[in-house]
mmCIF file of C-alpha atoms in Angstrom:
data_model
loop_
_atom_site.group_PDB
_atom_site.id
_atom_site.type_symbol
_atom_site.label_atom_id
_atom_site.label_comp_id
_atom_site.label_asym_id
_atom_site.label_seq_id
_atom_site.Cartn_x
_atom_site.Cartn_y
_atom_site.Cartn_z
ATOM 1 C CA UNK M 1 -55.488 -53.103 -64.708
ATOM 2 C CA UNK M 2 -55.035 -52.605 -60.923
ATOM 3 C CA UNK M 3 -58.141 -51.400 -59.023
ATOM 4 C CA UNK M 4 -58.082 -47.858 -57.704
ATOM 5 C CA UNK M 5 -57.390 -47.786 -53.945
ATOM 6 C CA UNK M 6 -59.030 -44.831 -52.273
ATOM 7 C CA UNK M 7 -57.224 -45.331 -48.932
ATOM 8 C CA UNK M 8 -53.803 -45.376 -50.610
ATOM 9 C CA UNK M 9 -54.621 -42.105 -52.311
ATOM 10 C CA UNK M 10 -55.654 -40.477 -49.107
ATOM 11 C CA UNK M 11 -52.537 -41.728 -47.290
ATOM 12 C CA UNK M 12 -50.305 -40.330 -50.085
ATOM 13 C CA UNK M 13 -52.031 -36.963 -49.833
ATOM 14 C CA UNK M 14 -51.598 -36.870 -46.067
ATOM 15 C CA UNK M 15 -47.930 -37.758 -46.294
ATOM 16 C CA UNK M 16 -47.350 -35.170 -48.906
ATOM 17 C CA UNK M 17 -49.076 -32.536 -46.800
ATOM 18 C CA UNK M 18 -46.943 -33.381 -43.795
ATOM 19 C CA UNK M 19 -43.712 -33.029 -45.829
ATOM 20 C CA UNK M 20 -44.891 -29.741 -47.268
ATOM 21 C CA UNK M 21 -45.650 -28.304 -43.811
ATOM 22 C CA UNK M 22 -42.334 -29.472 -42.462
ATOM 23 C CA UNK M 23 -40.662 -27.712 -45.352
ATOM 24 C CA UNK M 24 -42.486 -24.532 -44.580
ATOM 25 C CA UNK M 25 -41.905 -24.661 -40.824
ATOM 26 C CA UNK M 26 -38.248 -25.670 -41.071
ATOM 27 C CA UNK M 27 -36.300 -27.290 -38.223
ATOM 28 C CA UNK M 28 -37.633 -26.695 -34.736
ATOM 29 C CA UNK M 29 -35.339 -24.512 -32.637
ATOM 30 C CA UNK M 30 -34.382 -25.777 -29.183
ATOM 31 C CA UNK M 31 -35.621 -23.387 -26.618
ATOM 32 C CA UNK M 32 -33.025 -22.314 -24.074
ATOM 33 C CA UNK M 33 -33.688 -22.688 -20.361
ATOM 34 C CA UNK M 34 -34.835 -19.593 -18.585
ATOM 35 C CA UNK M 35 -34.488 -18.296 -15.000
ATOM 36 C CA UNK M 36 -37.888 -17.755 -13.307
ATOM 37 C CA UNK M 37 -38.568 -15.106 -10.676
ATOM 38 C CA UNK M 38 -38.330 -16.340 -7.068
ATOM 39 C CA UNK M 39 -40.368 -13.401 -5.810
ATOM 40 C CA UNK M 40 -39.990 -12.874 -2.055
ATOM 41 C CA UNK M 41 -38.402 -16.331 -1.749
ATOM 42 C CA UNK M 42 -35.217 -14.887 -3.291
ATOM 43 C CA UNK M 43 -33.984 -13.391 -0.013
ATOM 44 C CA UNK M 44 -34.243 -16.685 1.965
ATOM 45 C CA UNK M 45 -31.226 -18.937 2.581
ATOM 46 C CA UNK M 46 -33.521 -21.364 4.409
ATOM 47 C CA UNK M 47 -37.307 -21.543 3.848
ATOM 48 C CA UNK M 48 -39.065 -24.480 5.414
ATOM 49 C CA UNK M 49 -42.005 -25.581 7.491
ATOM 50 C CA UNK M 50 -39.632 -27.038 10.085
ATOM 51 C CA UNK M 51 -36.095 -25.919 10.351
ATOM 52 C CA UNK M 52 -33.710 -28.125 12.383
ATOM 53 C CA UNK M 53 -30.295 -27.070 13.599
ATOM 54 C CA UNK M 54 -28.946 -28.614 16.793
ATOM 55 C CA UNK M 55 -25.266 -27.751 16.582
ATOM 56 C CA UNK M 56 -23.543 -24.383 16.941
ATOM 57 C CA UNK M 57 -21.473 -23.122 14.050
ATOM 58 C CA UNK M 58 -24.016 -23.002 11.328
ATOM 59 C CA UNK M 59 -24.086 -19.642 9.489
ATOM 60 C CA UNK M 60 -26.936 -18.472 7.241
ATOM 61 C CA UNK M 61 -26.335 -15.297 5.267
ATOM 62 C CA UNK M 62 -29.909 -14.634 4.130
ATOM 63 C CA UNK M 63 -33.409 -14.726 5.556
ATOM 64 C CA UNK M 64 -34.596 -17.784 7.541
ATOM 65 C CA UNK M 65 -38.279 -18.753 7.444
ATOM 66 C CA UNK M 66 -40.080 -21.463 9.417
ATOM 67 C CA UNK M 67 -43.087 -22.295 11.528
ATOM 68 C CA UNK M 68 -41.099 -24.638 13.753
ATOM 69 C CA UNK M 69 -37.673 -23.133 14.580
ATOM 70 C CA UNK M 70 -34.218 -24.671 15.329
ATOM 71 C CA UNK M 71 -32.843 -25.589 18.782
ATOM 72 C CA UNK M 72 -29.785 -23.525 18.029
ATOM 73 C CA UNK M 73 -30.221 -20.371 16.040
ATOM 74 C CA UNK M 74 -27.698 -20.045 13.271
ATOM 75 C CA UNK M 75 -25.248 -17.166 12.947
ATOM 76 C CA UNK M 76 -25.070 -14.869 9.993
ATOM 77 C CA UNK M 77 -26.991 -11.921 8.565
ATOM 78 C CA UNK M 78 -30.749 -12.374 8.103
ATOM 79 C CA UNK M 79 -33.311 -9.544 8.082
ATOM 80 C CA UNK M 80 -36.304 -11.865 8.363
ATOM 81 C CA UNK M 81 -36.420 -14.753 10.809
ATOM 82 C CA UNK M 82 -39.295 -17.070 11.595
ATOM 83 C CA UNK M 83 -42.892 -17.030 10.360
ATOM 84 C CA UNK M 84 -43.420 -13.306 10.192
ATOM 85 C CA UNK M 85 -44.048 -11.347 7.068
ATOM 86 C CA UNK M 86 -42.966 -12.102 4.300
ATOM 87 C CA UNK M 87 -42.754 -15.818 5.151
ATOM 88 C CA UNK M 88 -46.219 -16.883 3.856
ATOM 89 C CA UNK M 89 -45.785 -14.956 0.618
ATOM 90 C CA UNK M 90 -42.312 -16.328 0.063
ATOM 91 C CA UNK M 91 -43.727 -19.843 0.360
ATOM 92 C CA UNK M 92 -46.275 -19.065 -2.393
ATOM 93 C CA UNK M 93 -43.569 -17.573 -4.616
ATOM 94 C CA UNK M 94 -41.476 -20.718 -4.104
ATOM 95 C CA UNK M 95 -44.344 -22.826 -5.472
ATOM 96 C CA UNK M 96 -44.744 -20.524 -8.530
ATOM 97 C CA UNK M 97 -41.003 -20.694 -9.347
ATOM 98 C CA UNK M 98 -41.070 -24.489 -9.092
ATOM 99 C CA UNK M 99 -43.954 -24.695 -11.494
ATOM 100 C CA UNK M 100 -42.175 -22.427 -13.982
ATOM 101 C CA UNK M 101 -39.024 -24.639 -13.769
ATOM 102 C CA UNK M 102 -40.893 -27.923 -14.189
ATOM 103 C CA UNK M 103 -42.727 -26.604 -17.240
ATOM 104 C CA UNK M 104 -39.592 -26.179 -19.281
ATOM 105 C CA UNK M 105 -38.764 -28.813 -21.822
ATOM 106 C CA UNK M 106 -35.747 -31.101 -21.262
ATOM 107 C CA UNK M 107 -32.831 -30.316 -23.481
ATOM 108 C CA UNK M 108 -31.106 -33.510 -22.419
ATOM 109 C CA UNK M 109 -32.464 -36.699 -20.806
ATOM 110 C CA UNK M 110 -30.194 -39.236 -19.181
ATOM 111 C CA UNK M 111 -30.687 -42.998 -19.553
ATOM 112 C CA UNK M 112 -32.858 -44.905 -17.112
ATOM 113 C CA UNK M 113 -31.988 -45.206 -13.414
ATOM 114 C CA UNK M 114 -29.719 -43.136 -11.154
ATOM 115 C CA UNK M 115 -27.050 -40.946 -12.756
ATOM 116 C CA UNK M 116 -23.706 -39.704 -11.483
ATOM 117 C CA UNK M 117 -23.406 -36.245 -12.959
ATOM 118 C CA UNK M 118 -19.647 -36.067 -12.300
ATOM 119 C CA UNK M 119 -18.787 -39.185 -14.330
ATOM 120 C CA UNK M 120 -21.476 -39.196 -17.064
ATOM 121 C CA UNK M 121 -20.163 -38.902 -20.642
ATOM 122 C CA UNK M 122 -23.449 -39.299 -22.537
ATOM 123 C CA UNK M 123 -24.251 -35.622 -22.320
ATOM 124 C CA UNK M 124 -20.857 -34.387 -23.401
ATOM 125 C CA UNK M 125 -17.472 -33.821 -21.750
ATOM 126 C CA UNK M 126 -17.162 -35.731 -18.511
ATOM 127 C CA UNK M 127 -18.052 -33.550 -15.464
ATOM 128 C CA UNK M 128 -18.722 -30.429 -17.570
ATOM 129 C CA UNK M 129 -22.175 -29.050 -18.354
ATOM 130 C CA UNK M 130 -23.470 -26.277 -20.557
ATOM 131 C CA UNK M 131 -26.666 -24.284 -19.964
ATOM 132 C CA UNK M 132 -29.864 -26.396 -20.370
ATOM 133 C CA UNK M 133 -32.485 -28.566 -18.719
ATOM 134 C CA UNK M 134 -31.133 -31.920 -17.660
ATOM 135 C CA UNK M 135 -33.734 -34.595 -16.840
ATOM 136 C CA UNK M 136 -33.474 -38.104 -15.423
ATOM 137 C CA UNK M 137 -36.008 -40.796 -14.553
ATOM 138 C CA UNK M 138 -34.076 -41.657 -11.468
ATOM 139 C CA UNK M 139 -31.849 -40.052 -8.808
ATOM 140 C CA UNK M 140 -29.041 -37.619 -9.562
ATOM 141 C CA UNK M 141 -25.745 -37.659 -7.649
ATOM 142 C CA UNK M 142 -22.903 -35.147 -7.594
ATOM 143 C CA UNK M 143 -20.264 -37.782 -7.102
ATOM 144 C CA UNK M 144 -17.139 -35.625 -7.552
ATOM 145 C CA UNK M 145 -16.100 -32.491 -9.378
ATOM 146 C CA UNK M 146 -18.828 -30.870 -11.443
ATOM 147 C CA UNK M 147 -18.313 -27.749 -13.577
ATOM 148 C CA UNK M 148 -21.027 -25.545 -15.000
ATOM 149 C CA UNK M 149 -19.526 -23.623 -17.905
ATOM 150 C CA UNK M 150 -21.002 -20.783 -19.884
ATOM 151 C CA UNK M 151 -23.524 -18.036 -19.215
ATOM 152 C CA UNK M 152 -27.172 -19.171 -19.079
ATOM 153 C CA UNK M 153 -29.664 -21.084 -17.007
ATOM 154 C CA UNK M 154 -29.049 -24.579 -15.578
ATOM 155 C CA UNK M 155 -31.932 -26.807 -14.424
ATOM 156 C CA UNK M 156 -31.347 -30.308 -13.020
ATOM 157 C CA UNK M 157 -34.582 -32.219 -12.663
ATOM 158 C CA UNK M 158 -34.353 -35.747 -11.261
ATOM 159 C CA UNK M 159 -37.549 -37.700 -10.757
ATOM 160 C CA UNK M 160 -35.836 -39.264 -7.816
ATOM 161 C CA UNK M 161 -33.562 -37.875 -5.086
ATOM 162 C CA UNK M 162 -30.683 -35.432 -5.271
ATOM 163 C CA UNK M 163 -27.491 -36.469 -3.417
ATOM 164 C CA UNK M 164 -23.792 -35.661 -3.208
ATOM 165 C CA UNK M 165 -20.846 -37.717 -2.068
ATOM 166 C CA UNK M 166 -18.526 -36.399 0.669
ATOM 167 C CA UNK M 167 -16.173 -33.759 -0.595
ATOM 168 C CA UNK M 168 -17.961 -33.269 -3.938
ATOM 169 C CA UNK M 169 -17.623 -29.858 -5.573
ATOM 170 C CA UNK M 170 -19.723 -27.799 -7.993
ATOM 171 C CA UNK M 171 -17.720 -25.039 -9.699
ATOM 172 C CA UNK M 172 -18.972 -22.193 -11.861
ATOM 173 C CA UNK M 173 -17.220 -20.848 -14.987
ATOM 174 C CA UNK M 174 -18.828 -17.700 -16.365
ATOM 175 C CA UNK M 175 -22.126 -18.585 -14.592
ATOM 176 C CA UNK M 176 -24.257 -16.656 -12.066
ATOM 177 C CA UNK M 177 -25.248 -18.769 -9.086
ATOM 178 C CA UNK M 178 -28.762 -17.295 -9.270
ATOM 179 C CA UNK M 179 -29.214 -19.137 -12.584
ATOM 180 C CA UNK M 180 -28.602 -22.642 -11.221
ATOM 181 C CA UNK M 181 -31.620 -24.719 -10.005
ATOM 182 C CA UNK M 182 -32.158 -28.245 -8.626
ATOM 183 C CA UNK M 183 -35.781 -29.549 -8.524
ATOM 184 C CA UNK M 184 -35.717 -33.146 -7.259
ATOM 185 C CA UNK M 185 -39.003 -34.974 -6.836
ATOM 186 C CA UNK M 186 -37.591 -36.807 -3.769
ATOM 187 C CA UNK M 187 -35.444 -35.688 -0.808
ATOM 188 C CA UNK M 188 -32.169 -33.835 -1.137
ATOM 189 C CA UNK M 189 -29.170 -35.024 0.901
ATOM 190 C CA UNK M 190 -25.791 -33.297 0.643
ATOM 191 C CA UNK M 191 -22.902 -35.231 2.210
ATOM 192 C CA UNK M 192 -20.292 -33.681 4.527
ATOM 193 C CA UNK M 193 -17.796 -31.234 3.195
ATOM 194 C CA UNK M 194 -19.676 -30.713 -0.044
ATOM 195 C CA UNK M 195 -19.126 -27.463 -1.941
ATOM 196 C CA UNK M 196 -22.508 -26.827 -3.553
ATOM 197 C CA UNK M 197 -23.998 -24.154 -5.780
ATOM 198 C CA UNK M 198 -27.619 -23.271 -6.775
ATOM 199 C CA UNK M 199 -31.151 -23.120 -5.465
ATOM 200 C CA UNK M 200 -32.768 -26.398 -4.346
ATOM 201 C CA UNK M 201 -36.581 -26.363 -4.390
ATOM 202 C CA UNK M 202 -38.132 -29.486 -2.935
ATOM 203 C CA UNK M 203 -40.879 -29.983 -0.277
ATOM 204 C CA UNK M 204 -39.638 -33.585 0.108
ATOM 205 C CA UNK M 205 -37.013 -32.243 2.536
ATOM 206 C CA UNK M 206 -33.395 -31.031 2.504
ATOM 207 C CA UNK M 207 -30.602 -32.348 4.628
ATOM 208 C CA UNK M 208 -27.186 -30.670 4.692
ATOM 209 C CA UNK M 209 -24.195 -32.574 5.874
ATOM 210 C CA UNK M 210 -21.617 -31.113 8.261
ATOM 211 C CA UNK M 211 -19.139 -28.471 7.081
ATOM 212 C CA UNK M 212 -20.858 -28.003 3.746
ATOM 213 C CA UNK M 213 -20.421 -24.678 1.982
ATOM 214 C CA UNK M 214 -23.425 -23.743 -0.095
ATOM 215 C CA UNK M 215 -23.874 -20.698 -2.299
ATOM 216 C CA UNK M 216 -27.579 -20.787 -2.957
ATOM 217 C CA UNK M 217 -30.907 -21.476 -1.208
ATOM 218 C CA UNK M 218 -32.582 -24.370 0.578
ATOM 219 C CA UNK M 219 -36.262 -23.812 -0.229
ATOM 220 C CA UNK M 220 -38.685 -26.365 1.315
ATOM 221 C CA UNK M 221 -41.561 -24.303 2.604
ATOM 222 C CA UNK M 222 -43.772 -27.442 2.779
ATOM 223 C CA UNK M 223 -41.075 -29.695 4.307
ATOM 224 C CA UNK M 224 -38.079 -29.913 6.673
ATOM 225 C CA UNK M 225 -34.613 -28.446 6.311
ATOM 226 C CA UNK M 226 -31.729 -29.707 8.507
ATOM 227 C CA UNK M 227 -28.282 -28.128 8.794
ATOM 228 C CA UNK M 228 -25.105 -29.042 10.779
ATOM 229 C CA UNK M 229 -22.171 -26.596 11.096
ATOM 230 C CA UNK M 230 -22.778 -25.434 7.553
ATOM 231 C CA UNK M 231 -22.563 -22.109 5.712
ATOM 232 C CA UNK M 232 -25.342 -21.123 3.386
ATOM 233 C CA UNK M 233 -25.066 -17.803 1.536
ATOM 234 C CA UNK M 234 -27.781 -16.335 -0.679
ATOM 235 C CA UNK M 235 -26.014 -15.487 -3.926
ATOM 236 C CA UNK M 236 -26.004 -12.126 -5.641
ATOM 237 C CA UNK M 237 -24.256 -12.859 -8.916
ATOM 238 C CA UNK M 238 -21.066 -14.717 -8.890
ATOM 239 C CA UNK M 239 -20.650 -14.994 -12.627
ATOM 240 C CA UNK M 240 -17.089 -14.702 -13.784
ATOM 241 C CA UNK M 241 -16.911 -11.438 -15.710
ATOM 242 C CA UNK M 242 -15.616 -11.826 -19.284
ATOM 243 C CA UNK M 243 -11.912 -11.192 -19.620
ATOM 244 C CA UNK M 244 -11.093 -7.578 -20.208
ATOM 245 C CA UNK M 245 -9.510 -7.151 -23.653
ATOM 246 C CA UNK M 246 -6.044 -5.620 -23.545
ATOM 247 C CA UNK M 247 -6.166 -1.864 -23.751
ATOM 248 C CA UNK M 248 -5.319 -0.465 -27.161
ATOM 249 C CA UNK M 249 -1.882 1.205 -27.171
ATOM 250 C CA UNK M 250 -1.960 4.910 -26.689
ATOM 251 C CA UNK M 251 -1.664 6.817 -29.905
ATOM 252 C CA UNK M 252 0.723 9.712 -30.682
ATOM 253 C CA UNK M 253 -0.271 13.009 -32.201
ATOM 254 C CA UNK M 254 1.574 14.611 -35.076
ATOM 255 C CA UNK M 255 0.826 18.156 -36.264
ATOM 256 C CA UNK M 256 2.054 19.031 -39.737
ATOM 257 C CA UNK M 257 2.320 22.853 -40.176
ATOM 258 C CA UNK M 258 2.850 24.589 -43.522
ATOM 259 C CA UNK M 259 4.655 27.943 -43.660
ATOM 260 C CA UNK M 260 5.114 29.935 -46.940
ATOM 261 C CA UNK M 261 7.658 32.785 -47.301
ATOM 262 C CA UNK M 262 6.991 35.056 -50.283
ATOM 263 C CA UNK M 263 10.025 37.502 -50.294
ATOM 264 C CA UNK M 264 10.751 37.495 -53.972
ATOM 265 C CA UNK M 265 7.405 38.102 -55.589
ATOM 266 C CA UNK M 266 5.782 34.765 -54.951
ATOM 267 C CA UNK M 267 2.085 34.643 -54.144
ATOM 268 C CA UNK M 268 1.418 30.979 -53.158
ATOM 269 C CA UNK M 269 -0.619 30.229 -50.002
ATOM 270 C CA UNK M 270 -0.273 27.268 -47.709
ATOM 271 C CA UNK M 271 -3.199 25.478 -49.253
ATOM 272 C CA UNK M 272 -1.408 25.316 -52.625
ATOM 273 C CA UNK M 273 1.002 22.671 -51.295
ATOM 274 C CA UNK M 274 0.022 18.995 -51.083
ATOM 275 C CA UNK M 275 1.512 17.407 -47.917
ATOM 276 C CA UNK M 276 2.085 13.688 -47.157
ATOM 277 C CA UNK M 277 2.682 11.662 -44.003
ATOM 278 C CA UNK M 278 3.846 8.171 -44.843
ATOM 279 C CA UNK M 279 4.736 5.005 -42.968
ATOM 280 C CA UNK M 280 6.918 2.558 -44.896
ATOM 281 C CA UNK M 281 6.196 4.409 -48.114
ATOM 282 C CA UNK M 282 2.369 4.353 -47.724
ATOM 283 C CA UNK M 283 0.215 7.383 -46.892
ATOM 284 C CA UNK M 284 -1.471 7.195 -43.455
ATOM 285 C CA UNK M 285 -5.214 7.828 -43.002
ATOM 286 C CA UNK M 286 -5.965 11.403 -43.935
ATOM 287 C CA UNK M 287 -2.853 11.875 -46.080
ATOM 288 C CA UNK M 288 -2.216 13.554 -48.468
ATOM 289 C CA UNK M 289 -3.826 16.861 -47.398
ATOM 290 C CA UNK M 290 -3.563 20.497 -48.420
ATOM 291 C CA UNK M 291 -1.189 22.530 -46.287
ATOM 292 C CA UNK M 292 -2.538 24.411 -43.283
ATOM 293 C CA UNK M 293 -0.807 27.082 -41.286
ATOM 294 C CA UNK M 294 -0.418 26.614 -37.509
ATOM 295 C CA UNK M 295 -1.726 24.575 -35.722
ATOM 296 C CA UNK M 296 -1.583 22.600 -38.976
ATOM 297 C CA UNK M 297 -3.104 19.209 -39.808
ATOM 298 C CA UNK M 298 -3.287 16.681 -36.926
ATOM 299 C CA UNK M 299 -2.768 12.942 -37.245
ATOM 300 C CA UNK M 300 -3.338 10.256 -34.535
ATOM 301 C CA UNK M 301 -0.714 7.670 -35.168
ATOM 302 C CA UNK M 302 0.711 4.524 -33.569
ATOM 303 C CA UNK M 303 4.248 4.493 -32.389
ATOM 304 C CA UNK M 304 6.745 4.345 -35.266
ATOM 305 C CA UNK M 305 8.911 6.417 -37.591
ATOM 306 C CA UNK M 306 7.099 8.477 -40.246
ATOM 307 C CA UNK M 307 8.177 10.592 -43.194
ATOM 308 C CA UNK M 308 6.616 13.984 -43.864
ATOM 309 C CA UNK M 309 6.928 15.258 -47.453
ATOM 310 C CA UNK M 310 5.186 17.377 -50.019
ATOM 311 C CA UNK M 311 4.662 17.391 -53.810
ATOM 312 C CA UNK M 312 7.480 19.337 -55.473
ATOM 313 C CA UNK M 313 7.054 22.939 -56.526
ATOM 314 C CA UNK M 314 9.640 24.384 -58.887
ATOM 315 C CA UNK M 315 9.162 27.952 -57.642
ATOM 316 C CA UNK M 316 9.763 27.224 -53.926
ATOM 317 C CA UNK M 317 12.483 25.716 -51.819
ATOM 318 C CA UNK M 318 11.316 23.487 -48.936
ATOM 319 C CA UNK M 319 12.932 23.079 -45.527
ATOM 320 C CA UNK M 320 11.921 21.154 -42.335
ATOM 321 C CA UNK M 321 11.959 22.264 -38.710
ATOM 322 C CA UNK M 322 10.383 21.335 -35.401
ATOM 323 C CA UNK M 323 10.475 17.640 -34.516
ATOM 324 C CA UNK M 324 11.279 16.476 -38.051
ATOM 325 C CA UNK M 325 14.871 16.081 -39.231
ATOM 326 C CA UNK M 326 16.110 17.752 -42.391
ATOM 327 C CA UNK M 327 14.622 14.997 -44.500
ATOM 328 C CA UNK M 328 11.176 15.088 -42.855
ATOM 329 C CA UNK M 329 11.659 11.944 -40.697
ATOM 330 C CA UNK M 330 9.991 11.902 -37.275
ATOM 331 C CA UNK M 331 9.774 9.124 -34.673
ATOM 332 C CA UNK M 332 6.728 8.869 -32.474
ATOM 333 C CA UNK M 333 6.280 7.067 -29.185
ATOM 334 C CA UNK M 334 2.902 6.202 -27.604
ATOM 335 C CA UNK M 335 1.231 9.291 -26.132
ATOM 336 C CA UNK M 336 3.714 11.785 -27.645
ATOM 337 C CA UNK M 337 2.627 15.046 -29.230
ATOM 338 C CA UNK M 338 5.017 16.306 -31.924
ATOM 339 C CA UNK M 339 5.044 19.117 -34.498
ATOM 340 C CA UNK M 340 6.696 19.062 -37.955
ATOM 341 C CA UNK M 341 6.892 22.338 -39.882
ATOM 342 C CA UNK M 342 7.568 22.540 -43.622
ATOM 343 C CA UNK M 343 8.632 26.042 -44.753
ATOM 344 C CA UNK M 344 8.569 26.943 -48.434
ATOM 345 C CA UNK M 345 10.535 30.002 -49.629
ATOM 346 C CA UNK M 346 9.980 31.444 -53.042
ATOM 347 C CA UNK M 347 12.852 31.465 -55.518
ATOM 348 C CA UNK M 348 13.981 34.862 -56.900
ATOM 349 C CA UNK M 349 13.860 34.941 -60.719
ATOM 350 C CA UNK M 350 16.554 37.100 -62.519
ATOM 351 C CA UNK M 351 15.067 39.661 -65.017
ATOM 352 C CA UNK M 352 15.669 39.053 -68.794
ATOM 353 C CA UNK M 353 18.274 41.534 -70.329
ATOM 354 C CA UNK M 354 16.843 44.220 -72.816
ATOM 355 C CA UNK M 355 18.307 43.655 -76.338
ATOM 356 C CA UNK M 356 20.248 46.637 -78.111
ATOM 357 C CA UNK M 357 18.625 47.581 -81.397
ATOM 358 C CA UNK M 358 20.844 47.236 -84.569
ATOM 359 C CA UNK M 359 20.835 50.267 -87.036
ATOM 360 C CA UNK M 360 19.101 49.592 -90.270
ATOM 361 C CA UNK M 361 21.388 49.208 -93.360
ATOM 362 C CA UNK M 362 20.701 49.160 -97.114
ATOM 363 C CA UNK M 363 21.014 45.638 -98.352
ATOM 364 C CA UNK M 364 23.431 44.985 -101.194
ATOM 365 C CA UNK M 365 21.469 43.696 -104.227
ATOM 366 C CA UNK M 366 22.285 40.198 -105.092
ATOM 367 C CA UNK M 367 22.596 39.257 -108.755
ATOM 368 C CA UNK M 368 19.735 37.283 -110.057
ATOM 369 C CA UNK M 369 21.216 33.903 -110.987
ATOM 370 C CA UNK M 370 18.483 33.327 -113.599
ATOM 371 C CA UNK M 371 19.825 34.256 -117.136
ATOM 372 C CA UNK M 372 17.736 36.617 -119.236
ATOM 373 C CA UNK M 373 16.515 34.714 -122.298
ATOM 374 C CA UNK M 374 17.641 36.009 -125.803
ATOM 375 C CA UNK M 375 14.622 36.922 -127.971
ATOM 376 C CA UNK M 376 14.151 34.683 -131.051
ATOM 377 C CA UNK M 377 13.989 36.714 -134.335
ATOM 378 C CA UNK M 378 10.769 36.521 -136.283
ATOM 379 C CA UNK M 379 11.373 34.794 -139.657
ATOM 380 C CA UNK M 380 10.725 36.866 -142.834
ATOM 381 C CA UNK M 381 8.959 35.081 -145.683
ATOM 382 C CA UNK M 382 11.044 34.686 -148.843
ATOM 383 C CA UNK M 383 9.584 36.146 -152.122
ATOM 384 C CA UNK M 384 10.149 34.509 -155.556
ATOM 385 C CA UNK M 385 13.355 35.441 -157.260
ATOM 386 C CA UNK M 386 12.206 37.850 -160.015
ATOM 387 C CA UNK M 387 15.537 39.389 -160.685
ATOM 388 C CA UNK M 388 14.325 42.572 -159.211
ATOM 389 C CA UNK M 389 15.912 43.420 -155.823
ATOM 390 C CA UNK M 390 13.589 44.392 -152.926
ATOM 391 C CA UNK M 391 14.470 48.014 -153.130
ATOM 392 C CA UNK M 392 12.326 50.103 -151.006
ATOM 393 C CA UNK M 393 12.681 52.875 -153.689
ATOM 394 C CA UNK M 394 11.506 50.667 -156.623
ATOM 395 C CA UNK M 395 8.624 52.031 -158.545
ATOM 396 C CA UNK M 396 7.096 48.618 -159.396
ATOM 397 C CA UNK M 397 3.825 47.985 -157.523
ATOM 398 C CA UNK M 398 4.496 44.455 -156.472
ATOM 399 C CA UNK M 399 1.502 44.414 -154.297
ATOM 400 C CA UNK M 400 -0.586 44.492 -157.437
ATOM 401 C CA UNK M 401 1.547 42.617 -159.962
ATOM 402 C CA UNK M 402 1.997 39.457 -157.915
ATOM 403 C CA UNK M 403 -1.656 38.841 -157.079
ATOM 404 C CA UNK M 404 -2.718 39.641 -160.611
ATOM 405 C CA UNK M 405 -0.255 37.138 -161.988
ATOM 406 C CA UNK M 406 -1.516 34.462 -159.620
ATOM 407 C CA UNK M 407 -5.107 35.097 -160.601
ATOM 408 C CA UNK M 408 -4.294 34.925 -164.370
ATOM 409 C CA UNK M 409 -2.424 31.638 -163.874
ATOM 410 C CA UNK M 410 -5.347 30.103 -162.017
ATOM 411 C CA UNK M 411 -7.822 31.263 -164.697
ATOM 412 C CA UNK M 412 -5.744 29.799 -167.497
ATOM 413 C CA UNK M 413 -5.498 26.529 -165.571
ATOM 414 C CA UNK M 414 -9.313 26.546 -165.234
ATOM 415 C CA UNK M 415 -9.852 26.986 -169.043
ATOM 416 C CA UNK M 416 -7.413 24.236 -169.820
ATOM 417 C CA UNK M 417 -9.382 21.810 -167.614
ATOM 418 C CA UNK M 418 -12.590 22.809 -169.179
ATOM 419 C CA UNK M 419 -11.236 22.169 -172.700
ATOM 420 C CA UNK M 420 -9.932 18.773 -171.690
ATOM 421 C CA UNK M 421 -13.238 17.916 -170.292
ATOM 422 C CA UNK M 422 -14.905 18.629 -173.768
#
């Protein structure tokens, strides 16, 4: 018999508990990236400790903050310029936003080393990115076309530098530029003629190559920002609005009016009649309905040809007028307003003729075909032939003689029997 192993039992219990808890918790949902508040830093196109611009032609559409200013002031619209209020507070808000961005979990992590975002295929379709937090252990480079597709927040977080190659482009599809962030741990360098989108937050320094067009912000309140004949515009929301669905076709309106004419004694009202509006033999919504006098029953219908009808009534004759033809057909175009009237006229009923009474006559008796039965005569009993005729005038009392004779005969017969017995 194997010895009992206490440690094995404990391990089994622990493993079972873990599986049970996983079953209760279910699969962990991936948290979507979120856009933090930039606070007062949101209005700044350039926010840095030292801002360097030595060439005319740079345009900043947004506030510009610095403690050491540029040799050549940029053009553009900016309410705040320099180190005045709200510069200090904007720098603190920049730091809070960076902390919020860096605290979000990576939804995708690239392989080790530098990564070219424009050519990578490990994350999905080449050059196309969905909302999420993209992390790398090395530098990130926009080495060509890059498309951000779909509404949501985009965070690119390289541990190394952020760079672009000359002529690289970042394009948005259904995305707001305020929801795109770049948070490199090392310096940011955008090459000449780059078309860039999003807010870069990095105190390691930001350098913008000549003729770069940037919709976003260069926030480096603890570092240096350098521009050269560039245009930086603080975004509002440049998200592509969803396509407008095609407008539903305008509907037509059909009024079905019921009129009843009672000239010949009829008493029916409009509501007695059941009316139909049909398309291809099928009742439309709301049909059938009881008849209603003007303005009638209204139907909102798509363009097409409809048939107006009613249930038959043997006491009324129907007829159509208005926009219906004689059979009740009506054709509607979008936006039209038409009226179809059904008139029912009562049918006159001829009175029944009064019958002429026939004078009463005495009926001729009819012979009874049943024959009257002939009565059967009652038989008369025959008397013994005595030689004396049954004369009613005879003086002999036969009613005494006959019974006496019978009695005497019976008595003699009795005596004879008695004698024989002796």
